[in-house]
mmCIF file of C-alpha atoms and ligand atoms in Angstrom:
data_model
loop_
_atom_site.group_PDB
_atom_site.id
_atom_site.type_symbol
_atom_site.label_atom_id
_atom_site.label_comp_id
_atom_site.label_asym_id
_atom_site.label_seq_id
_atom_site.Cartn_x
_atom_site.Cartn_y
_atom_site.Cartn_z
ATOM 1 C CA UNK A 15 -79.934 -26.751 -11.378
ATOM 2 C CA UNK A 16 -76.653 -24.964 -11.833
ATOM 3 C CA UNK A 17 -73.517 -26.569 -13.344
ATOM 4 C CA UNK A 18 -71.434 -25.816 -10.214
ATOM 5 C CA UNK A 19 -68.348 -27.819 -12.058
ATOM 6 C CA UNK A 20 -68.414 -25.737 -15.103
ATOM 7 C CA UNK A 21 -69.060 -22.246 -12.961
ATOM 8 C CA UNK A 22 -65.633 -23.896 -10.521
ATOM 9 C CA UNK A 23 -63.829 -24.278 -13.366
ATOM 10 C CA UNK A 24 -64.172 -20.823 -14.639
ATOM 11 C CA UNK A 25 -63.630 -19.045 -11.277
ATOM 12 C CA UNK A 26 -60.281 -20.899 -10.576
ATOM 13 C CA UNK A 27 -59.351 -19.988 -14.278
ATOM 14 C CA UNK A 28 -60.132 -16.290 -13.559
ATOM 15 C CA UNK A 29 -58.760 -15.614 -10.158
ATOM 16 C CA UNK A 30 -55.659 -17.284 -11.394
ATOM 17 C CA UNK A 31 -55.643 -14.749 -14.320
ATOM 18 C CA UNK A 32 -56.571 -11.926 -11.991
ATOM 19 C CA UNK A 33 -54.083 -12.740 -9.697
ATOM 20 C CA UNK A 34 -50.926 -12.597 -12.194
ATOM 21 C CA UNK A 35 -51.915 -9.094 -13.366
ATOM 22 C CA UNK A 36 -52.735 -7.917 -9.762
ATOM 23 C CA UNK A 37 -48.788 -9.246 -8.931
ATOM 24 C CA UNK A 38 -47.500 -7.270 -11.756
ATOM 25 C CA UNK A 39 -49.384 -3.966 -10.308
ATOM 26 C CA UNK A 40 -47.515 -1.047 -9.589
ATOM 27 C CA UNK A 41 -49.677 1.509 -8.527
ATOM 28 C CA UNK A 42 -48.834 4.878 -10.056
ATOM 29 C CA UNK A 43 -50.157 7.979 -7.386
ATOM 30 C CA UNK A 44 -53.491 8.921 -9.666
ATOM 31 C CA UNK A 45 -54.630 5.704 -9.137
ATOM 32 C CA UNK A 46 -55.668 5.659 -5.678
ATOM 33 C CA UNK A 47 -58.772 7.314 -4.913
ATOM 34 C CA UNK A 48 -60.584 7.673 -1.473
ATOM 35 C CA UNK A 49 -63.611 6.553 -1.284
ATOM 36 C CA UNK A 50 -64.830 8.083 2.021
ATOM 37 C CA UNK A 51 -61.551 9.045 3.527
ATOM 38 C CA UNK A 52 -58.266 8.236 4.293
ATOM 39 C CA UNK A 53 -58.947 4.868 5.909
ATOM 40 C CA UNK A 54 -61.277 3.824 2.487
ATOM 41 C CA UNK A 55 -59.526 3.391 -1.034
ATOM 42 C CA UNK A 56 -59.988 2.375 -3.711
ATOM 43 C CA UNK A 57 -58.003 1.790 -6.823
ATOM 44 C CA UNK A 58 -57.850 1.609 -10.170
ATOM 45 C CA UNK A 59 -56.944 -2.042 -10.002
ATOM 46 C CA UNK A 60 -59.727 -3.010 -7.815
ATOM 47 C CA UNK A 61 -62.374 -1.519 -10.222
ATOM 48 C CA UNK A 62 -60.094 -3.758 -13.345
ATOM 49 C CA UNK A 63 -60.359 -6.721 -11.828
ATOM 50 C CA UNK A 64 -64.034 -6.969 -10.956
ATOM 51 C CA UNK A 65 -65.217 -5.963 -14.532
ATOM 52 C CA UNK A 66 -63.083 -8.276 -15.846
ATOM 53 C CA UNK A 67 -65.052 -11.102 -14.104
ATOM 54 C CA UNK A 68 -67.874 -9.101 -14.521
ATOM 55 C CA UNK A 69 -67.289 -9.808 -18.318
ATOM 56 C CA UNK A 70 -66.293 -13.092 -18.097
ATOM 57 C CA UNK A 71 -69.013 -14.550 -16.098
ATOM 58 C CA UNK A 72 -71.847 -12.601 -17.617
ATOM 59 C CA UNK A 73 -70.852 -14.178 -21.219
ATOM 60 C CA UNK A 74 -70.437 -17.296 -19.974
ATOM 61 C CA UNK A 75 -73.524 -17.685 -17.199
ATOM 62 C CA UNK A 76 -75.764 -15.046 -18.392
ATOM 63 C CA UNK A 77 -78.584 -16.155 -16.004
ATOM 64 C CA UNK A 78 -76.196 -15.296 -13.422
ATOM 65 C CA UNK A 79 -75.884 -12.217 -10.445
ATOM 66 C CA UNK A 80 -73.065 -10.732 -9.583
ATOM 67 C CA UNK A 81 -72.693 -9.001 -6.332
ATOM 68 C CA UNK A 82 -69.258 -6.624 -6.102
ATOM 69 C CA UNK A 83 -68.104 -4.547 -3.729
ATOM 70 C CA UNK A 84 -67.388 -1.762 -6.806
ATOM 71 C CA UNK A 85 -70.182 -1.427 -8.562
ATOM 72 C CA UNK A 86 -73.879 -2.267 -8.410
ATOM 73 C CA UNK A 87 -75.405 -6.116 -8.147
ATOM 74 C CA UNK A 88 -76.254 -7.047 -11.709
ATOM 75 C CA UNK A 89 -79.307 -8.984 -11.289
ATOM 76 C CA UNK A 90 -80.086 -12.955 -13.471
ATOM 77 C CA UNK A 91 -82.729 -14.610 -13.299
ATOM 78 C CA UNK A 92 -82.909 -17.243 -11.466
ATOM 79 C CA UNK A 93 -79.274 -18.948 -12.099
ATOM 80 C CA UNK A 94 -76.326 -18.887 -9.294
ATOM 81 C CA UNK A 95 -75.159 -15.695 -7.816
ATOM 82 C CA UNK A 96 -71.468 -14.764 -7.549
ATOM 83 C CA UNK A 97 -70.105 -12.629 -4.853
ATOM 84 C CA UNK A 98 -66.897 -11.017 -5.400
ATOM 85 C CA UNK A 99 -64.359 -8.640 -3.986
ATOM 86 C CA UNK A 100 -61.138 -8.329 -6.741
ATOM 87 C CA UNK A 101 -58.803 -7.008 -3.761
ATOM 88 C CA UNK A 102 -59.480 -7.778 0.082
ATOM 89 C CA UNK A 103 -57.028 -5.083 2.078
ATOM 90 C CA UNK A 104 -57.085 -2.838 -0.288
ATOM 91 C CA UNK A 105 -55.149 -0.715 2.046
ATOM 92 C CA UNK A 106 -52.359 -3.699 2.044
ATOM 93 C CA UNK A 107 -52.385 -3.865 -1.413
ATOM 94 C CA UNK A 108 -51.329 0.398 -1.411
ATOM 95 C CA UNK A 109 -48.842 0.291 1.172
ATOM 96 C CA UNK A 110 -47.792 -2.971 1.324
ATOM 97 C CA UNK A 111 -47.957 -4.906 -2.173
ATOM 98 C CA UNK A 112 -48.955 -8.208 -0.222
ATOM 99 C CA UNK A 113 -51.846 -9.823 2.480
ATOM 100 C CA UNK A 114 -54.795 -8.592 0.118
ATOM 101 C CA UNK A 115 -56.995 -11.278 -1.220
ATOM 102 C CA UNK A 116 -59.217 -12.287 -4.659
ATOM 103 C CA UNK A 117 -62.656 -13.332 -3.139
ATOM 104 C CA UNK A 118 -65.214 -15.156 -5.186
ATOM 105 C CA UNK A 119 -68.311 -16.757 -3.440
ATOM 106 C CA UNK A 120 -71.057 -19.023 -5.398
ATOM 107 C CA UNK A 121 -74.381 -19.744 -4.123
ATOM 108 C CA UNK A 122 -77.654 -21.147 -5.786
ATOM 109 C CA UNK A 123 -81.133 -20.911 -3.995
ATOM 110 C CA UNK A 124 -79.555 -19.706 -0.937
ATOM 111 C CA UNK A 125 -77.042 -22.690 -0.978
ATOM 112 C CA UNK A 126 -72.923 -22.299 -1.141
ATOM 113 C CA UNK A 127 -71.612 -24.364 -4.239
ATOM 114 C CA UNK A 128 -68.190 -22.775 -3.649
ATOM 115 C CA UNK A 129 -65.553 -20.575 -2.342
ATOM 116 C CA UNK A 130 -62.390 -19.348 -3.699
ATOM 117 C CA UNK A 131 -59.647 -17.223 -1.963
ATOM 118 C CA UNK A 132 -56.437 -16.300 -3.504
ATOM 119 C CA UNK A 133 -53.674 -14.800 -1.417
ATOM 120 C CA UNK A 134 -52.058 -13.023 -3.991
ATOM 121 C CA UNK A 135 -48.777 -12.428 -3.119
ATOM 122 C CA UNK A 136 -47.973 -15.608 -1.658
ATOM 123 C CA UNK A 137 -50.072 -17.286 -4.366
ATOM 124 C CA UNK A 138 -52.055 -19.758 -1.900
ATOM 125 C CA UNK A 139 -55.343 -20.322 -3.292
ATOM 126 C CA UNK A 140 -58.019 -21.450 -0.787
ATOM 127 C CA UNK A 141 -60.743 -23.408 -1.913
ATOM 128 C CA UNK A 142 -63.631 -25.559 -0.363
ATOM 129 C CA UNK A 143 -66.603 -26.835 -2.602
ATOM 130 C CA UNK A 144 -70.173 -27.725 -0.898
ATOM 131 C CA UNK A 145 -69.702 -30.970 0.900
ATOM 132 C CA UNK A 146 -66.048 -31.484 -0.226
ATOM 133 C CA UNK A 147 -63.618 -29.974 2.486
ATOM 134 C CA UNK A 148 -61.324 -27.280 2.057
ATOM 135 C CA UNK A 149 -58.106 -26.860 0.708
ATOM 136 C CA UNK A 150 -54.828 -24.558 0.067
ATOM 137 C CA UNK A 151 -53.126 -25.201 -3.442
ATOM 138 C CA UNK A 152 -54.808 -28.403 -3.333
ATOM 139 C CA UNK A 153 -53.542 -29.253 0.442
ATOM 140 C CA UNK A 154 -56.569 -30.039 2.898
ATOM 141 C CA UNK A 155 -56.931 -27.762 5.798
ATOM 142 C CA UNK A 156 -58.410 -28.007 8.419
ATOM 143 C CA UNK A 157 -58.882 -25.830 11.786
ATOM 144 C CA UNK A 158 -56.965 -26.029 15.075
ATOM 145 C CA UNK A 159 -57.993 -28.443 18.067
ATOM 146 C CA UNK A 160 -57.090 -25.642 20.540
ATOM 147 C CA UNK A 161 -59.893 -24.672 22.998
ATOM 148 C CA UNK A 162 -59.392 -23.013 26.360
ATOM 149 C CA UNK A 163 -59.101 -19.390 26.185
ATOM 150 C CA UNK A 164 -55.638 -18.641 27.108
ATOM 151 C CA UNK A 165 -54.110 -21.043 23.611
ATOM 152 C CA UNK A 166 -56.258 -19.073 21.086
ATOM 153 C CA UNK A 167 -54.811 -16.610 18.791
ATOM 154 C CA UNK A 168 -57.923 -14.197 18.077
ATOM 155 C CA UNK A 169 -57.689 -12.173 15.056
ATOM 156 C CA UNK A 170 -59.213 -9.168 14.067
ATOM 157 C CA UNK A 171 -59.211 -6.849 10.452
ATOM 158 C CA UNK A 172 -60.170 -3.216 11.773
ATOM 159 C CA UNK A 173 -58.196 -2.464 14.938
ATOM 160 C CA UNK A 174 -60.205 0.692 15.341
ATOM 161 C CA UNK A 175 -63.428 -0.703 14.746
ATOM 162 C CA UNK A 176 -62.663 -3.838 17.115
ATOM 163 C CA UNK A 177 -61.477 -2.019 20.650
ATOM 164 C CA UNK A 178 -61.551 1.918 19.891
ATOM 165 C CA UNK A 179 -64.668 2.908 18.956
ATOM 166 C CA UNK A 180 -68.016 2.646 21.108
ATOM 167 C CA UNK A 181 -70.078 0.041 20.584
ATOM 168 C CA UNK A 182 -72.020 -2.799 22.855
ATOM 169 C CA UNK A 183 -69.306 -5.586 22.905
ATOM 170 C CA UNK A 184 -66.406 -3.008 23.531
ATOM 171 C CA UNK A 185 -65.522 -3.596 26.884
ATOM 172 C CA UNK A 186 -65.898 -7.339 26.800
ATOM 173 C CA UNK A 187 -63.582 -7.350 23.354
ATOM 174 C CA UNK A 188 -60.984 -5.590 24.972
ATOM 175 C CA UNK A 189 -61.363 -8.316 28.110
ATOM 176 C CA UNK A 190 -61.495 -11.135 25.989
ATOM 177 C CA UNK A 191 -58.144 -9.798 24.392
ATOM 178 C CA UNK A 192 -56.706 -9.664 27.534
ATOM 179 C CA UNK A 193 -57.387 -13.480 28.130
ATOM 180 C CA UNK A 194 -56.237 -14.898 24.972
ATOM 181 C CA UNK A 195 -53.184 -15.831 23.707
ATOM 182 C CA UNK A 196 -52.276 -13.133 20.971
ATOM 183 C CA UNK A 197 -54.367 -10.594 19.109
ATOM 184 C CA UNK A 198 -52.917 -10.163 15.584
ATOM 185 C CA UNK A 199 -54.699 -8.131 12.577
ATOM 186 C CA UNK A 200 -54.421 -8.469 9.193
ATOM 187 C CA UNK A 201 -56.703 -6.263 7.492
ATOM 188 C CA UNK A 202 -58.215 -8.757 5.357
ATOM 189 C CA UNK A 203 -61.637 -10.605 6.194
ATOM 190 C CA UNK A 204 -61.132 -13.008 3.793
ATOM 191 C CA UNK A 205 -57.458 -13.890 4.431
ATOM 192 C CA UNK A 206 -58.239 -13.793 8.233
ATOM 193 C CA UNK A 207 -60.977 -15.813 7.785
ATOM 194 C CA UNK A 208 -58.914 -18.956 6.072
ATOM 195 C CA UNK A 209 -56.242 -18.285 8.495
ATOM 196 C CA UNK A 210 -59.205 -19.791 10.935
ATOM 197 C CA UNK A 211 -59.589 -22.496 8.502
ATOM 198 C CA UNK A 212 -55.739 -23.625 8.434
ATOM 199 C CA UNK A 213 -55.431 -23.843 12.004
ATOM 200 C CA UNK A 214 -53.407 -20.576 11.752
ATOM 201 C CA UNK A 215 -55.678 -18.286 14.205
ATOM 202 C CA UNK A 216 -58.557 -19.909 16.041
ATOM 203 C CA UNK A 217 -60.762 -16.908 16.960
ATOM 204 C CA UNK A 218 -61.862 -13.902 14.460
ATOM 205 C CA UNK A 219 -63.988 -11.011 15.113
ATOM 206 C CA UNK A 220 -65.228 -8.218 13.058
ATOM 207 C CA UNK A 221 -67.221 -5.432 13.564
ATOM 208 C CA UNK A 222 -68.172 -4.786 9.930
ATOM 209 C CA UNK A 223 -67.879 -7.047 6.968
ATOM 210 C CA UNK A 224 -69.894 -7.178 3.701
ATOM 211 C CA UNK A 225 -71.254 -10.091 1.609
ATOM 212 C CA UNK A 226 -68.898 -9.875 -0.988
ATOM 213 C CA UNK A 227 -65.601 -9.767 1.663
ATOM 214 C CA UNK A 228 -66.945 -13.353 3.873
ATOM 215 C CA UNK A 229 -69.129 -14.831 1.460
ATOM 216 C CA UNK A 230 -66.480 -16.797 -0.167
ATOM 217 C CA UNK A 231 -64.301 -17.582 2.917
ATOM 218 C CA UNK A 232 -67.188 -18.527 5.013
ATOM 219 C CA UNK A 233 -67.672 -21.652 2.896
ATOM 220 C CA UNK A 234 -63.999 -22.527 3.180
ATOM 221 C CA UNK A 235 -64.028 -22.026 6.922
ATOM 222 C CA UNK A 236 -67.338 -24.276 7.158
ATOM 223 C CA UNK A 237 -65.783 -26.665 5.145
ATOM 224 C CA UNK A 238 -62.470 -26.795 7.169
ATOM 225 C CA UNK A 239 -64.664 -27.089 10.640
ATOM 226 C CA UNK A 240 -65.019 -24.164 11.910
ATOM 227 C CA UNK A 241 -68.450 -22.296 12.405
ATOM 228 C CA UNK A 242 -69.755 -18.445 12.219
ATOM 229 C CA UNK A 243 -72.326 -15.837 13.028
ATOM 230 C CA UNK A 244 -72.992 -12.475 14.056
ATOM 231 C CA UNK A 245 -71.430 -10.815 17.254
ATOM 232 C CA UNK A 246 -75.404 -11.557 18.324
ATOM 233 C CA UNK A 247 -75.263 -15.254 17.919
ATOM 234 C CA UNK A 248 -77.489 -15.076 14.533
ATOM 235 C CA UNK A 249 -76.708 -16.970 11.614
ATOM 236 C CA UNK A 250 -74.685 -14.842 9.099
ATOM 237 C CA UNK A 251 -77.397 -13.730 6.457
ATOM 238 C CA UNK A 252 -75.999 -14.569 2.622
ATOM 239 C CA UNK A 253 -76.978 -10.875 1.472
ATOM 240 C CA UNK A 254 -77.650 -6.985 2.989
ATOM 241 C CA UNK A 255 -75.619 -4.562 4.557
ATOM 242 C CA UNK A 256 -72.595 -4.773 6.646
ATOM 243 C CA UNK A 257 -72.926 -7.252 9.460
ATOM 244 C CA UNK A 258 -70.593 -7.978 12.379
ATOM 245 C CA UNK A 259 -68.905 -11.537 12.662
ATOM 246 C CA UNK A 260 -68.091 -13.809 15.485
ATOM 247 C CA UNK A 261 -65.544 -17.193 13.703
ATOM 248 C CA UNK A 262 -64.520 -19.630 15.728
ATOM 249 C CA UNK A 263 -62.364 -23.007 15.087
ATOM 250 C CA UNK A 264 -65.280 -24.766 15.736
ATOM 251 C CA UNK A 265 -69.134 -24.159 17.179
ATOM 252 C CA UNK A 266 -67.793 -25.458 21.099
ATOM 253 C CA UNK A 267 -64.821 -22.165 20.618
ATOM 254 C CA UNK A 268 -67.731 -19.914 18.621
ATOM 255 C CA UNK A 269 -70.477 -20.558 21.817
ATOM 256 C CA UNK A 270 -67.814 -20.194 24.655
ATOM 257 C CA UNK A 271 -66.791 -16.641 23.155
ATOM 258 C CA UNK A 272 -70.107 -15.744 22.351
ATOM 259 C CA UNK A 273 -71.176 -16.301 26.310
ATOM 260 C CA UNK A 274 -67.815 -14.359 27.136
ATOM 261 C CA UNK A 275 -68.943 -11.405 25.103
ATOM 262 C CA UNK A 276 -72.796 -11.674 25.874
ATOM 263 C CA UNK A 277 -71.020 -12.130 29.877
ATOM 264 C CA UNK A 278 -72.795 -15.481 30.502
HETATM 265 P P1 2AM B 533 -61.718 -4.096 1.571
HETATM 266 O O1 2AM B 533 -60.249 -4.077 1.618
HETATM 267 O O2 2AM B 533 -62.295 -4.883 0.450
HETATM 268 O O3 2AM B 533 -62.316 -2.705 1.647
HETATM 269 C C1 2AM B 533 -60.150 -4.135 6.678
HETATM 270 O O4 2AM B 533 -60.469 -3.691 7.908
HETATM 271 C C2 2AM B 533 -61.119 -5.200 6.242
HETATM 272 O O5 2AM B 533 -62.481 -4.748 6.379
HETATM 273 C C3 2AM B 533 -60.957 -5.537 4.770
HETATM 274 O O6 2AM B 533 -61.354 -6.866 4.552
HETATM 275 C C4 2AM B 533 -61.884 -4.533 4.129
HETATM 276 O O7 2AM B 533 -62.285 -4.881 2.842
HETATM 277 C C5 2AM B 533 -63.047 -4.578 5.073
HETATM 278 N N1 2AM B 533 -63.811 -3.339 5.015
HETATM 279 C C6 2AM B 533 -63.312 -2.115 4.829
HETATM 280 N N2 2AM B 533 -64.283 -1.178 4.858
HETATM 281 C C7 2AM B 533 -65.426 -1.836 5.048
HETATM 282 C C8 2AM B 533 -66.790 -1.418 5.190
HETATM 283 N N3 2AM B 533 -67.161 -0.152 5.106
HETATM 284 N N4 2AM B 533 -67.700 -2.364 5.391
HETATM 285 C C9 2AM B 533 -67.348 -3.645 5.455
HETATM 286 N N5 2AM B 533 -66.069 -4.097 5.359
HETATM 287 C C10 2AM B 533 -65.124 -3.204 5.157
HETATM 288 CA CA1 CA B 534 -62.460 -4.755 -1.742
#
């Protein structure tokens, strides 16, 4: 069995360090890159911070895999596996120096052990360990008690990917948007995803999110009350490609805007 105290103890140790040097960034023009266009960067900073817990973890928990977003899983054998995205909103963290996020997720045999999300800027780390509640800078949090439609405040991270481009739910997202309180975007899954899980939004959606950007905030959201799956009412796999999401402030909020966008 893992030592999930010893692995805790070195992930709040390391975002903390990551997060001081990511608050002292100031990105120079040569250090932005696109990855696949204009709406996908990456920087410089993004590819620092994940080989420095790259490093760190591997010496300590050899047995360990890593899953980044920035470069390819390193495969253990057999010990926990780490999920980790060193900046969430990349694009906030270019044109807006705050509301990007540290993510690092830590399973074992398909089971969370922990979650850690640092909003960097405002230095609020999120935390929730299996079975143990969640937390910000130590705080508990815990999700709203709002339920009818018209009191929730839905988020969303890709505007364009939410209500402008084609896809099955379309029309029903940009109904559902019409009957809620607010919409509000980020552009962070992870930060969105803890706003959920401090009662600060109630409802998320996403059309595209990858392990290493929910994986971590998931557990934190679980752990605060609130419950998750795809946009097709499946349980959010742990690994694989980009999946949609559908968080809710709890399972009652996630199943009554599930049937609204499935038009039960
Ligand atoms: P990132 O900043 O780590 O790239 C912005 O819309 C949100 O969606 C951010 O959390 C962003 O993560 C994530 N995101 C951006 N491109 C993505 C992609 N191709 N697949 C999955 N998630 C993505
Ligand atoms: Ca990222």
């Amino acid at each position: 069995m893992a030592n999930p105290a010893a692995r805790y103890a070195l992930a709040q140790q390391l975002i903390g360090q990551a997060g001081r040097a990511l608050r002292l960034a100031r990105l120079e023009a040569g250090e932005i890159l696109q990855k696949t266009g204009p709406q996908d960067l990456v920087t410089v900073y993004d590819r620092r911070t994940e080989q420095f817990f790259r490093q760190a973890i591997q010496a300590a928990f050899p047995g360990d895999s890593i899953v980044g977003e920035e470069y390819p899983q390193a495969a253990g054998d057999g010990g926990a596996v780490w999920y980790i995205d060193p900046i969430d909103g990349t694009t906030n963290f270019v044109n807006q120096h705050r509301n990007y996020a540290i993510s690092v997720g830590c399973y074992q045999g398909g089971q969370p052990l922990f979650g850690l999300v640092l909003d960097v800027e405002r230095d609020a780390l999120f935390s929730a360990q299996a079975g143990g509640g969640a937390a910000c800078n130590g705080s508990p949090i815990r999700v709203s008690g709002r339920r009818q439609l018209p009191e929730l405040l839905l988020t969303t991270p890709g505007v364009p990917y939410t209500f402008l481009r084609g896809h099955a739910q379309q029309q029903a997202l940009i109904r559902l948007a019409g009957q809620v309180r607010a919409v509000r975007s980020m552009g962070s899954v992870a930060l969105e995803l803890c706003q959920v899980a401090a009662g600060e939004a109630d409802l998320f959606v996403a059309m595209r999110s990858s392990p290493w950007d929910h994986n971590a905030a998931r557990i934190i959201l679980q752990e605060a009350g609130g419950a998750l799956c795809t946009m097709q009412g499946q349980p959010l796999p742990q690994d694989g490609p980009s999946t949609t999401i559908l968080a809710a402030n709890s399972l009652q909020t996630m199943q009554m805007a599930a049937a609204f966008l499935h038009g039960a």
